[in-house]
Amino acid sequence: MTTVLDTLAGVADTEVPAPTAPPRRRWDLWTALAVTLPVLVVQAWNITGYPTVSDDEGTYLAQAWSVQHWHGLAPYTYWYDHPPLGWVQIALLSWLPGLFSSSAHLFTAEMRVVMVPVTAACCLLLFTLARRLGLTRWAAGLGVLLSGLSPLSVGLQRELFLDNFAVLWMLAALVLAASPRRHLWHHISAGLAAGAAVLSKETMLVAVPALVLLLAQRSDRSTRKFSLVGFGAAFCLTVAQYPLYALLKNELLPGTGHVSLWGGIAFQLGRSGSGSLLTSGTGSNQTLNSWLYYDHVLIVAGLVAAVAMFASRQLRAPALAVLLFTAVAVRPGAGYLPAMYVIQVLPFLALCIAATAQVLARTALHALPRADLLPLRWAVVAVAAVLAAGYVVPHWYQGDRTAVTADANSQYDRAVRWIRAEIPDPAATRIVVDDAMWLDLVHDGFKPGTGVIWFYKVDLDPAVAHGFPKGWRSLDYIVSTPTLRQNPDSLPTVEDALTHSTVIASFGSGTDLIQIRKIDKSS
């Protein structure tokens, strides 16, 4: 009797697909499109309404706007907080929302349309990777559905996060590394794609060892050294563009009167930690609980599946990616853990679950070898599949239903429309806002940078603060949002502006309350 362990150990030798014949490729294409379509429908439906726009989305979108219109990397001083390739890609795709634009929605929310083709590409790449790793069509399709329909994915993959672009490039690199042709140019291209992934979001560097492992496994033994050298050269030369840019700007190392790449890296590594992931009450633990709230199935089952799949040579690379991302998150003395960190591991979790499902199904079908027991074996597999779906679907239904029906941005929409209609002479007005509504006000005639101002720049950017010699008295309005109210103690000018202002309009309630406040300069 074939055991699960034997199946795991032997999957590498028995399931490597031969070069695909044209009819088989057609079936793969139709299957990939069939599982991608429902993912796109769910993720695109109500994309402007849910989830609530975030400060990070507004930041990246404003930086993309700056690339297009100011030919710079940011509307304020670019301080090397992240490599710029992510928002350069947003800028390249920025024409898409114009096909569906509506004045009824916040511009930041409308720009999420650019994530639809990114999601489509990720689904197709994930399916291709699964097939090249030996998964059957149904298992590869299951991986795509798990990765794209989880409520956790539907919320995070809609948003304008750099992590989503990094995932696309890393999946492309893995697909190239697993190419059955084993061509040197495929491996060099994998290095280029991996470099683009890291330049889209630097934390994707965590997955590079898994990519190297897959490349070493799938390259021909006679040319493996050339493949690894070609991959390494392409990867290093691509990533080197970032420090080279800083060097040419004389901003590689810290110095008087300028920002530096080293300073940006030091800030990111030195940020106050959010505590241990496994310690109750810490920021990291709260982030973990929020992930589990939206979907504990994909995370818990994916981690278990990754441990199991690590025993399989064929699936060891995606399993290693899951384990590496997990190790970074739970390491002792862990630093800041952002909510979007999980985006980078979601496709690998789904892939490991799909591979485990395939192994368990094959084990069940081969457990009773007699021909007259074949219907019983299929019945066992069918019952197991129904039970699994019966557990997962109700958990996912409510989360996905909220995503396609909720209007979480109505208060932002109404606030922007009120400012547009009620504040006269925007070109001569100074208003402090969070990043999410910054671009809307720029389009409405407020001067970018000095007229409409990111709230934290008022205190933290000397170039901005220099333009306000009277401090908070130099400002006219401030828009109090949940993001702006998070850390008022660290921003004294912003806190003073809130204290010496009067509410003239408010939208929403509770923690989602948005207030437009006029500053009383006589107080």
Short mmCIF file of C-alpha atoms in Angstrom, two decimals:
data_model
loop_
_atom_site.label_atom_id
_atom_site.label_comp_id
_atom_site.label_asym_id
_atom_site.label_seq_id
_atom_site.Cartn_x
_atom_site.Cartn_y
_atom_site.Cartn_z
CA MET A 1 0.00 0.00 0.00
CA THR A 2 1.36 3.38 -0.97
CA THR A 3 1.74 5.65 2.03
CA VAL A 4 1.54 9.42 2.10
CA LEU A 5 5.22 9.61 2.97
CA ASP A 6 6.16 7.41 0.00
CA THR A 7 4.09 9.61 -2.27
CA LEU A 8 5.76 12.75 -0.97
CA ALA A 9 9.22 11.26 -1.38
CA GLY A 10 8.54 9.96 -4.86
CA VAL A 11 6.56 12.79 -6.38
CA ALA A 12 9.69 14.39 -7.84
CA ASP A 13 10.56 11.27 -9.80
CA THR A 14 7.08 10.34 -10.95
CA GLU A 15 5.35 13.63 -11.69
CA VAL A 16 7.78 15.74 -13.71
CA PRO A 17 5.75 16.53 -16.82
CA ALA A 18 7.15 15.89 -20.25
CA PRO A 19 7.24 18.75 -22.75
CA THR A 20 3.61 19.64 -23.32
CA ALA A 21 1.99 18.73 -26.61
CA PRO A 22 -0.11 21.42 -28.32
CA PRO A 23 -3.52 19.84 -27.44
CA ARG A 24 -2.46 19.57 -23.82
CA ARG A 25 -1.35 23.21 -23.83
CA ARG A 26 -4.77 24.21 -25.09
CA TRP A 27 -6.44 22.36 -22.24
CA ASP A 28 -4.07 24.04 -19.80
CA LEU A 29 -4.92 27.44 -21.25
CA TRP A 30 -8.67 26.91 -21.04
CA THR A 31 -8.40 25.58 -17.49
CA ALA A 32 -6.23 28.52 -16.43
CA LEU A 33 -8.71 30.98 -17.93
CA ALA A 34 -11.66 29.17 -16.34
CA VAL A 35 -10.24 29.48 -12.81
CA THR A 36 -8.91 32.99 -13.36
CA LEU A 37 -12.28 34.40 -14.45
CA PRO A 38 -14.13 33.92 -11.12
CA VAL A 39 -11.14 35.34 -9.25
CA LEU A 40 -11.23 38.48 -11.40
CA VAL A 41 -15.00 38.86 -11.04
CA VAL A 42 -14.84 38.69 -7.23
CA GLN A 43 -11.77 40.90 -6.94
CA ALA A 44 -12.96 43.54 -9.42
CA TRP A 45 -16.56 43.76 -8.16
CA ASN A 46 -16.87 46.79 -5.86
CA ILE A 47 -13.11 47.33 -5.97
CA THR A 48 -13.55 51.07 -5.33
CA GLY A 49 -15.80 50.50 -2.32
CA TYR A 50 -13.86 47.97 -0.26
CA PRO A 51 -11.60 47.94 1.67
CA THR A 52 -11.13 51.42 3.11
CA VAL A 53 -8.38 53.32 1.30
CA SER A 54 -5.10 53.26 3.18
CA ASP A 55 -2.38 55.82 3.70
CA ASP A 56 0.11 53.57 1.90
CA GLU A 57 -2.06 53.44 -1.20
CA GLY A 58 -2.24 57.21 -1.29
CA THR A 59 1.53 57.49 -0.86
CA TYR A 60 2.36 55.13 -3.73
CA LEU A 61 -0.24 56.73 -5.97
CA ALA A 62 1.08 60.23 -5.27
CA GLN A 63 4.59 59.02 -6.04
CA ALA A 64 3.35 57.48 -9.30
CA TRP A 65 1.72 60.83 -10.13
CA SER A 66 5.04 62.54 -9.46
CA VAL A 67 6.82 60.17 -11.86
CA GLN A 68 4.32 61.08 -14.57
CA HIS A 69 3.91 64.81 -14.04
CA TRP A 70 6.98 66.05 -12.17
CA HIS A 71 9.50 63.52 -13.53
CA GLY A 72 10.58 62.82 -9.97
CA LEU A 73 10.20 59.86 -7.65
CA ALA A 74 8.01 61.62 -5.06
CA PRO A 75 6.08 64.88 -4.65
CA TYR A 76 8.23 65.63 -1.61
CA THR A 77 11.82 64.67 -0.83
CA TYR A 78 12.39 61.06 -1.91
CA TRP A 79 14.12 59.53 1.08
CA TYR A 80 14.63 55.92 -0.12
CA ASP A 81 11.80 54.46 1.93
CA HIS A 82 11.29 51.81 -0.79
CA PRO A 83 12.76 51.15 -4.23
CA PRO A 84 10.71 53.09 -6.79
CA LEU A 85 9.96 50.38 -9.36
CA GLY A 86 6.62 49.52 -7.72
CA TRP A 87 5.06 52.95 -8.19
CA VAL A 88 6.71 53.33 -11.59
CA GLN A 89 4.58 50.34 -12.63
CA ILE A 90 1.50 52.03 -11.16
CA ALA A 91 2.33 55.08 -13.29
CA LEU A 92 2.62 52.91 -16.41
CA LEU A 93 -0.83 51.43 -15.75
CA SER A 94 -2.46 54.70 -14.69
CA TRP A 95 -4.36 55.07 -17.99
CA LEU A 96 -6.63 52.12 -17.12
CA PRO A 97 -8.88 53.83 -14.51
CA GLY A 98 -9.71 56.53 -17.04
CA LEU A 99 -11.77 53.94 -18.91
CA PHE A 100 -14.03 53.56 -15.85
CA SER A 101 -13.63 56.90 -14.04
CA SER A 102 -16.45 58.37 -11.99
CA SER A 103 -16.55 61.56 -9.93
CA ALA A 104 -18.55 59.64 -7.32
CA HIS A 105 -15.45 57.83 -6.07
CA LEU A 106 -12.20 58.83 -4.43
CA PHE A 107 -9.42 58.86 -7.01
CA THR A 108 -7.23 56.60 -4.86
CA ALA A 109 -10.00 53.99 -4.81
CA GLU A 110 -10.59 54.35 -8.56
CA MET A 111 -6.93 53.70 -9.26
CA ARG A 112 -7.32 50.20 -7.84
CA VAL A 113 -8.50 49.17 -11.29
CA VAL A 114 -4.82 48.79 -12.18
CA MET A 115 -4.66 45.81 -9.83
CA VAL A 116 -7.07 43.76 -11.97
CA PRO A 117 -4.53 42.95 -14.74
CA VAL A 118 -1.89 42.36 -12.06
CA THR A 119 -4.17 39.81 -10.40
CA ALA A 120 -4.94 38.19 -13.76
CA ALA A 121 -1.24 37.82 -14.55
CA CYS A 122 -0.56 36.37 -11.08
CA CYS A 123 -3.33 33.77 -11.53
CA LEU A 124 -2.01 32.64 -14.91
CA LEU A 125 1.57 32.51 -13.66
CA LEU A 126 0.58 30.57 -10.55
CA PHE A 127 -1.29 28.03 -12.68
CA THR A 128 1.70 27.66 -15.01
CA LEU A 129 4.08 27.26 -12.07
CA ALA A 130 1.86 24.59 -10.51
CA ARG A 131 1.80 22.63 -13.77
CA ARG A 132 5.55 22.89 -14.18
CA LEU A 133 5.98 21.59 -10.64
CA GLY A 134 3.97 18.48 -11.54
CA LEU A 135 0.48 19.31 -10.30
CA THR A 136 -2.50 18.09 -12.27
CA ARG A 137 -4.87 20.57 -13.89
CA TRP A 138 -7.44 20.31 -11.14
CA ALA A 139 -4.80 20.81 -8.43
CA ALA A 140 -3.27 23.77 -10.26
CA GLY A 141 -6.73 25.28 -10.67
CA LEU A 142 -7.42 24.69 -6.98
CA GLY A 143 -4.26 26.60 -6.12
CA VAL A 144 -5.39 29.59 -8.18
CA LEU A 145 -8.85 29.60 -6.58
CA LEU A 146 -7.41 29.31 -3.08
CA SER A 147 -4.97 32.13 -3.71
CA GLY A 148 -7.50 34.45 -5.36
CA LEU A 149 -10.82 33.85 -3.58
CA SER A 150 -9.70 33.84 0.04
CA PRO A 151 -11.21 36.88 1.81
CA LEU A 152 -7.69 37.75 2.89
CA SER A 153 -6.58 37.84 -0.74
CA VAL A 154 -9.66 39.69 -1.98
CA GLY A 155 -9.01 42.50 0.49
CA LEU A 156 -5.25 42.84 0.12
CA GLN A 157 -4.78 42.06 -3.57
CA ARG A 158 -7.22 44.82 -4.51
CA GLU A 159 -5.10 47.48 -2.88
CA LEU A 160 -2.30 49.50 -4.47
CA PHE A 161 0.42 47.76 -2.50
CA LEU A 162 3.93 47.26 -3.82
CA ASP A 163 3.83 43.67 -2.56
CA ASN A 164 1.33 42.72 -5.27
CA PHE A 165 3.74 43.81 -8.01
CA ALA A 166 6.59 41.99 -6.28
CA VAL A 167 4.55 38.76 -6.21
CA LEU A 168 3.89 39.03 -9.95
CA TRP A 169 7.59 39.30 -10.75
CA MET A 170 8.59 36.52 -8.35
CA LEU A 171 6.01 34.15 -9.84
CA ALA A 172 7.38 35.00 -13.29
CA ALA A 173 10.89 34.21 -12.08
CA LEU A 174 9.77 30.85 -10.66
CA VAL A 175 7.96 29.96 -13.90
CA LEU A 176 11.12 30.73 -15.89
CA ALA A 177 13.31 28.78 -13.47
CA ALA A 178 11.00 25.74 -13.81
CA SER A 179 10.94 25.91 -17.60
CA PRO A 180 11.05 22.36 -19.05
CA ARG A 181 13.31 23.61 -21.84
CA ARG A 182 16.07 24.43 -19.33
CA HIS A 183 17.40 27.14 -21.61
CA LEU A 184 20.14 29.42 -20.29
CA TRP A 185 18.20 32.52 -21.38
CA HIS A 186 15.22 31.39 -19.31
CA HIS A 187 17.45 31.29 -16.25
CA ILE A 188 18.98 34.68 -16.99
CA SER A 189 15.46 36.05 -17.46
CA ALA A 190 14.54 34.53 -14.09
CA GLY A 191 17.32 36.61 -12.56
CA LEU A 192 15.98 39.76 -14.22
CA ALA A 193 12.44 39.01 -12.99
CA ALA A 194 13.67 38.30 -9.46
CA GLY A 195 15.54 41.59 -9.48
CA ALA A 196 12.37 43.38 -10.56
CA ALA A 197 10.52 41.65 -7.68
CA VAL A 198 13.03 42.94 -5.12
CA LEU A 199 13.00 46.44 -6.64
CA SER A 200 9.20 46.39 -6.43
CA LYS A 201 9.26 45.46 -2.72
CA GLU A 202 12.56 44.77 -1.02
CA THR A 203 11.17 42.16 1.38
CA MET A 204 10.67 39.79 -1.57
CA LEU A 205 14.39 39.12 -1.12
CA VAL A 206 13.23 36.54 1.46
CA ALA A 207 11.93 34.28 -1.34
CA VAL A 208 15.10 34.38 -3.45
CA PRO A 209 16.70 31.30 -1.77
CA ALA A 210 13.63 29.26 -2.73
CA LEU A 211 13.99 30.49 -6.32
CA VAL A 212 17.68 29.54 -6.37
CA LEU A 213 16.78 26.09 -5.03
CA LEU A 214 14.22 25.58 -7.80
CA LEU A 215 16.71 26.75 -10.42
CA ALA A 216 19.34 24.32 -9.13
CA GLN A 217 16.81 21.48 -9.18
CA ARG A 218 15.43 22.13 -12.64
CA SER A 219 18.57 23.15 -14.54
CA ASP A 220 20.53 20.54 -16.48
CA ARG A 221 23.42 19.13 -14.51
CA SER A 222 25.88 19.74 -17.34
CA THR A 223 25.04 23.46 -17.56
CA ARG A 224 23.96 24.14 -13.97
CA LYS A 225 26.96 26.31 -13.17
CA PHE A 226 26.28 28.49 -16.21
CA SER A 227 22.62 28.77 -15.25
CA LEU A 228 23.38 29.78 -11.67
CA VAL A 229 26.06 32.28 -12.74
CA GLY A 230 23.78 33.75 -15.42
CA PHE A 231 20.92 34.01 -12.95
CA GLY A 232 23.13 35.57 -10.27
CA ALA A 233 24.66 38.09 -12.67
CA ALA A 234 21.28 39.18 -14.03
CA PHE A 235 19.80 39.44 -10.54
CA CYS A 236 22.70 41.41 -9.08
CA LEU A 237 22.97 43.78 -12.04
CA THR A 238 19.23 44.51 -11.84
CA VAL A 239 19.19 45.14 -8.09
CA ALA A 240 22.41 47.19 -8.37
CA GLN A 241 20.51 49.87 -10.31
CA TYR A 242 19.06 51.08 -7.01
CA PRO A 243 22.33 51.81 -5.16
CA LEU A 244 23.83 53.06 -8.44
CA TYR A 245 21.04 55.65 -8.68
CA ALA A 246 21.76 56.74 -5.11
CA LEU A 247 25.49 56.91 -5.85
CA LEU A 248 24.98 59.10 -8.91
CA LYS A 249 22.76 61.41 -6.82
CA ASN A 250 25.46 61.51 -4.12
CA GLU A 251 22.88 59.99 -1.76
CA LEU A 252 24.34 56.55 -1.15
CA LEU A 253 25.82 57.37 2.26
CA PRO A 254 24.62 59.79 4.96
CA GLY A 255 25.84 63.36 4.78
CA THR A 256 24.93 66.91 5.70
CA GLY A 257 21.89 68.36 4.00
CA HIS A 258 20.71 65.33 2.05
CA VAL A 259 18.93 62.01 2.44
CA SER A 260 20.68 58.72 1.72
CA LEU A 261 19.98 55.14 0.74
CA TRP A 262 21.89 53.98 3.79
CA GLY A 263 19.74 56.20 5.97
CA GLY A 264 16.55 54.77 4.43
CA ILE A 265 17.75 51.21 5.03
CA ALA A 266 18.77 52.08 8.59
CA PHE A 267 15.34 53.54 9.25
CA GLN A 268 13.52 50.47 7.93
CA LEU A 269 15.71 48.08 9.92
CA GLY A 270 15.67 50.27 13.01
CA ARG A 271 11.92 50.94 13.19
CA SER A 272 10.45 50.24 16.58
CA GLY A 273 9.34 46.64 16.53
CA SER A 274 5.74 45.56 16.77
CA GLY A 275 6.61 42.79 19.20
CA SER A 276 6.59 39.02 18.95
CA LEU A 277 4.11 37.48 16.57
CA LEU A 278 3.15 34.89 19.18
CA THR A 279 2.88 37.20 22.22
CA SER A 280 -0.67 38.26 22.96
CA GLY A 281 -1.33 41.99 22.78
CA THR A 282 1.67 42.98 20.66
CA GLY A 283 1.24 44.81 17.36
CA SER A 284 2.49 41.79 15.41
CA ASN A 285 0.09 39.49 17.23
CA GLN A 286 -2.79 41.84 16.44
CA THR A 287 -1.74 41.79 12.79
CA LEU A 288 -1.68 37.98 12.85
CA ASN A 289 -5.12 37.91 14.45
CA SER A 290 -6.45 40.22 11.73
CA TRP A 291 -5.12 37.81 9.08
CA LEU A 292 -6.70 34.85 10.86
CA TYR A 293 -9.95 36.76 11.24
CA TYR A 294 -10.29 37.10 7.50
CA ASP A 295 -9.04 33.61 6.71
CA HIS A 296 -7.52 31.11 9.10
CA VAL A 297 -7.94 28.27 6.59
CA LEU A 298 -5.37 29.44 4.06
CA ILE A 299 -2.81 30.39 6.70
CA VAL A 300 -3.05 27.41 9.03
CA ALA A 301 -3.61 24.75 6.37
CA GLY A 302 -0.95 26.36 4.19
CA LEU A 303 1.68 26.22 6.92
CA VAL A 304 0.89 22.57 7.65
CA ALA A 305 0.97 21.77 3.94
CA ALA A 306 4.31 23.59 3.52
CA VAL A 307 5.89 21.43 6.23
CA ALA A 308 4.54 18.31 4.50
CA MET A 309 5.57 19.42 1.01
CA PHE A 310 9.11 20.18 2.14
CA ALA A 311 9.58 16.39 2.07
CA SER A 312 8.90 16.46 -1.67
CA ARG A 313 11.83 17.45 -3.83
CA GLN A 314 9.44 18.67 -6.53
CA LEU A 315 7.50 21.00 -4.19
CA ARG A 316 10.35 21.95 -1.88
CA ALA A 317 10.90 25.39 -3.40
CA PRO A 318 7.40 26.84 -2.73
CA ALA A 319 7.37 25.12 0.65
CA LEU A 320 10.72 26.72 1.47
CA ALA A 321 9.32 30.13 0.49
CA VAL A 322 6.49 29.70 3.01
CA LEU A 323 8.88 28.60 5.75
CA LEU A 324 11.29 31.47 5.07
CA PHE A 325 8.55 34.12 5.21
CA THR A 326 7.25 32.52 8.40
CA ALA A 327 10.71 32.42 9.97
CA VAL A 328 11.25 36.12 9.26
CA ALA A 329 7.89 36.98 10.83
CA VAL A 330 8.44 34.96 14.03
CA ARG A 331 12.16 35.53 14.48
CA PRO A 332 13.30 36.66 17.94
CA GLY A 333 13.41 40.44 18.24
CA ALA A 334 11.27 40.81 15.13
CA GLY A 335 10.90 44.34 13.85
CA TYR A 336 7.88 46.06 12.40
CA LEU A 337 5.37 43.69 10.76
CA PRO A 338 3.10 45.45 8.24
CA ALA A 339 -0.35 44.08 7.45
CA MET A 340 0.51 43.67 3.75
CA TYR A 341 3.47 41.35 4.50
CA VAL A 342 1.22 38.30 4.12
CA ILE A 343 0.51 39.18 0.47
CA GLN A 344 3.91 37.84 -0.52
CA VAL A 345 3.29 34.38 0.91
CA LEU A 346 -0.36 33.85 -0.12
CA PRO A 347 0.30 32.16 -3.52
CA PHE A 348 2.85 29.81 -1.96
CA LEU A 349 0.44 28.84 0.82
CA ALA A 350 -2.23 28.08 -1.79
CA LEU A 351 0.21 26.10 -3.93
CA CYS A 352 1.27 23.94 -0.97
CA ILE A 353 -2.37 23.22 -0.05
CA ALA A 354 -3.20 22.26 -3.64
CA ALA A 355 -0.16 19.96 -3.84
CA THR A 356 -1.09 18.30 -0.55
CA ALA A 357 -4.66 17.81 -1.77
CA GLN A 358 -3.32 16.10 -4.88
CA VAL A 359 -1.06 13.83 -2.85
CA LEU A 360 -3.89 12.87 -0.49
CA ALA A 361 -6.27 12.23 -3.38
CA ARG A 362 -3.79 9.98 -5.16
CA THR A 363 -3.00 8.17 -1.93
CA ALA A 364 -6.71 7.49 -1.36
CA LEU A 365 -7.19 6.27 -4.93
CA HIS A 366 -4.26 3.87 -4.68
CA ALA A 367 -4.94 2.66 -1.15
CA LEU A 368 -7.31 -0.08 -2.34
CA PRO A 369 -5.81 -1.50 -5.56
CA ARG A 370 -8.55 -3.98 -6.50
CA ALA A 371 -10.46 -2.94 -9.61
CA ASP A 372 -13.88 -3.64 -8.13
CA LEU A 373 -13.15 -1.15 -5.34
CA LEU A 374 -12.58 1.76 -7.74
CA PRO A 375 -16.06 3.30 -7.15
CA LEU A 376 -15.44 3.16 -3.40
CA ARG A 377 -12.12 4.93 -3.78
CA TRP A 378 -13.68 7.72 -5.84
CA ALA A 379 -16.49 7.98 -3.32
CA VAL A 380 -13.98 8.47 -0.51
CA VAL A 381 -12.23 11.24 -2.46
CA ALA A 382 -15.56 12.89 -3.35
CA VAL A 383 -16.78 12.83 0.25
CA ALA A 384 -13.48 14.31 1.47
CA ALA A 385 -13.71 17.08 -1.15
CA VAL A 386 -17.32 17.89 -0.18
CA LEU A 387 -16.46 18.00 3.51
CA ALA A 388 -13.50 20.30 2.86
CA ALA A 389 -15.62 22.60 0.69
CA GLY A 390 -18.40 22.51 3.27
CA TYR A 391 -15.99 23.81 5.87
CA VAL A 392 -14.19 26.42 3.75
CA VAL A 393 -17.00 27.94 1.66
CA PRO A 394 -19.16 29.20 4.56
CA HIS A 395 -16.09 30.80 6.15
CA TRP A 396 -15.16 32.51 2.90
CA TYR A 397 -18.66 33.45 1.78
CA GLN A 398 -19.26 36.13 4.36
CA GLY A 399 -15.86 37.76 3.86
CA ASP A 400 -16.19 37.80 0.07
CA ARG A 401 -19.81 38.98 0.33
CA THR A 402 -18.66 41.95 2.39
CA ALA A 403 -15.97 42.70 -0.19
CA VAL A 404 -18.44 42.87 -3.07
CA THR A 405 -21.19 44.78 -1.25
CA ALA A 406 -19.71 47.08 1.42
CA ASP A 407 -19.10 50.79 0.82
CA ALA A 408 -16.17 51.43 3.14
CA ASN A 409 -15.07 54.62 1.36
CA SER A 410 -18.31 56.62 1.38
CA GLN A 411 -17.05 59.01 4.06
CA TYR A 412 -13.90 59.76 2.04
CA ASP A 413 -15.98 60.28 -1.11
CA ARG A 414 -18.33 62.72 0.62
CA ALA A 415 -15.50 64.62 2.31
CA VAL A 416 -13.69 65.20 -0.98
CA ARG A 417 -16.88 66.32 -2.71
CA TRP A 418 -17.59 68.77 0.14
CA ILE A 419 -14.10 70.28 -0.09
CA ARG A 420 -14.48 70.58 -3.85
CA ALA A 421 -17.77 72.43 -3.50
CA GLU A 422 -17.30 74.52 -0.35
CA ILE A 423 -13.70 75.70 -0.07
CA PRO A 424 -13.15 78.76 -2.29
CA ASP A 425 -9.91 79.59 -4.11
CA PRO A 426 -8.11 76.25 -3.64
CA ALA A 427 -4.96 77.59 -5.32
CA ALA A 428 -4.47 80.02 -2.39
CA THR A 429 -5.49 77.58 0.37
CA ARG A 430 -3.26 75.45 2.58
CA ILE A 431 -4.92 72.25 3.74
CA VAL A 432 -3.40 69.31 5.63
CA VAL A 433 -4.72 65.86 4.68
CA ASP A 434 -3.71 62.23 4.77
CA ASP A 435 -2.20 60.65 1.67
CA ALA A 436 -5.44 58.95 0.55
CA MET A 437 -7.19 62.16 -0.53
CA TRP A 438 -4.09 64.15 -1.53
CA LEU A 439 -4.34 63.45 -5.25
CA ASP A 440 -8.05 64.30 -5.40
CA LEU A 441 -7.32 67.76 -4.05
CA VAL A 442 -4.41 68.21 -6.45
CA HIS A 443 -6.84 67.52 -9.29
CA ASP A 444 -9.25 70.04 -7.74
CA GLY A 445 -6.74 72.88 -7.98
CA PHE A 446 -4.85 72.81 -4.67
CA LYS A 447 -1.12 73.30 -5.13
CA PRO A 448 0.73 69.98 -4.70
CA GLY A 449 3.30 70.01 -1.93
CA THR A 450 2.64 73.45 -0.45
CA GLY A 451 -1.13 73.90 -0.85
CA VAL A 452 -2.33 70.37 -0.07
CA ILE A 453 0.13 68.76 2.33
CA TRP A 454 0.70 65.22 3.62
CA PHE A 455 0.14 65.65 7.35
CA TYR A 456 3.38 64.05 8.57
CA LYS A 457 5.47 66.20 6.21
CA VAL A 458 4.43 69.30 8.18
CA ASP A 459 6.64 68.18 11.07
CA LEU A 460 9.04 65.63 9.61
CA ASP A 461 10.19 67.19 6.33
CA PRO A 462 12.40 70.27 6.90
CA ALA A 463 11.84 71.40 3.30
CA VAL A 464 8.08 71.56 3.97
CA ALA A 465 8.27 73.00 7.48
CA HIS A 466 10.50 75.80 6.18
CA GLY A 467 7.54 77.10 4.16
CA PHE A 468 5.42 77.54 7.30
CA PRO A 469 7.26 80.13 9.44
CA LYS A 470 4.21 80.62 11.67
CA GLY A 471 3.74 76.92 12.29
CA TRP A 472 0.10 75.84 12.52
CA ARG A 473 -1.01 79.46 11.99
CA SER A 474 0.30 79.22 8.43
CA LEU A 475 -2.36 76.59 7.66
CA ASP A 476 -6.01 77.15 6.73
CA TYR A 477 -7.69 73.74 7.09
CA ILE A 478 -6.90 70.29 8.40
CA VAL A 479 -8.84 67.11 7.58
CA SER A 480 -8.94 64.77 10.56
CA THR A 481 -9.04 61.13 9.42
CA PRO A 482 -8.38 57.83 11.21
CA THR A 483 -4.85 57.75 9.79
CA LEU A 484 -4.05 61.32 10.80
CA ARG A 485 -5.29 60.72 14.35
CA GLN A 486 -3.07 57.69 14.96
CA ASN A 487 0.10 59.39 16.23
CA PRO A 488 -0.65 63.04 17.04
CA ASP A 489 1.88 63.20 19.90
CA SER A 490 4.80 62.71 17.49
CA LEU A 491 3.59 65.54 15.23
CA PRO A 492 3.35 68.71 17.38
CA THR A 493 2.35 71.09 14.57
CA VAL A 494 -0.43 68.74 13.46
CA GLU A 495 -1.59 68.36 17.05
CA ASP A 496 -1.67 72.16 17.50
CA ALA A 497 -3.61 72.54 14.27
CA LEU A 498 -6.22 70.06 15.52
CA THR A 499 -6.41 71.81 18.89
CA HIS A 500 -6.87 75.29 17.38
CA SER A 501 -9.48 74.36 14.81
CA THR A 502 -13.24 74.07 14.57
CA VAL A 503 -15.24 71.33 12.86
CA ILE A 504 -17.12 72.71 9.85
CA ALA A 505 -18.18 69.37 8.33
CA SER A 506 -18.04 65.73 9.40
CA PHE A 507 -18.68 62.43 7.67
CA GLY A 508 -18.98 58.92 9.04
CA SER A 509 -18.89 57.98 12.71
CA GLY A 510 -16.82 56.23 15.33
CA THR A 511 -13.31 55.26 14.35
CA ASP A 512 -14.13 55.98 10.68
CA LEU A 513 -15.07 59.61 11.37
CA ILE A 514 -13.68 62.23 9.01
CA GLN A 515 -13.81 65.89 10.09
CA ILE A 516 -12.99 68.94 8.01
CA ARG A 517 -11.70 71.53 10.44
CA LYS A 518 -11.01 75.23 9.87
CA ILE A 519 -8.00 76.58 11.76
CA ASP A 520 -8.60 79.58 14.03
CA LYS A 521 -5.45 81.65 13.52
CA SER A 522 -6.47 84.25 16.13
CA SER A 523 -6.36 81.86 19.08
#
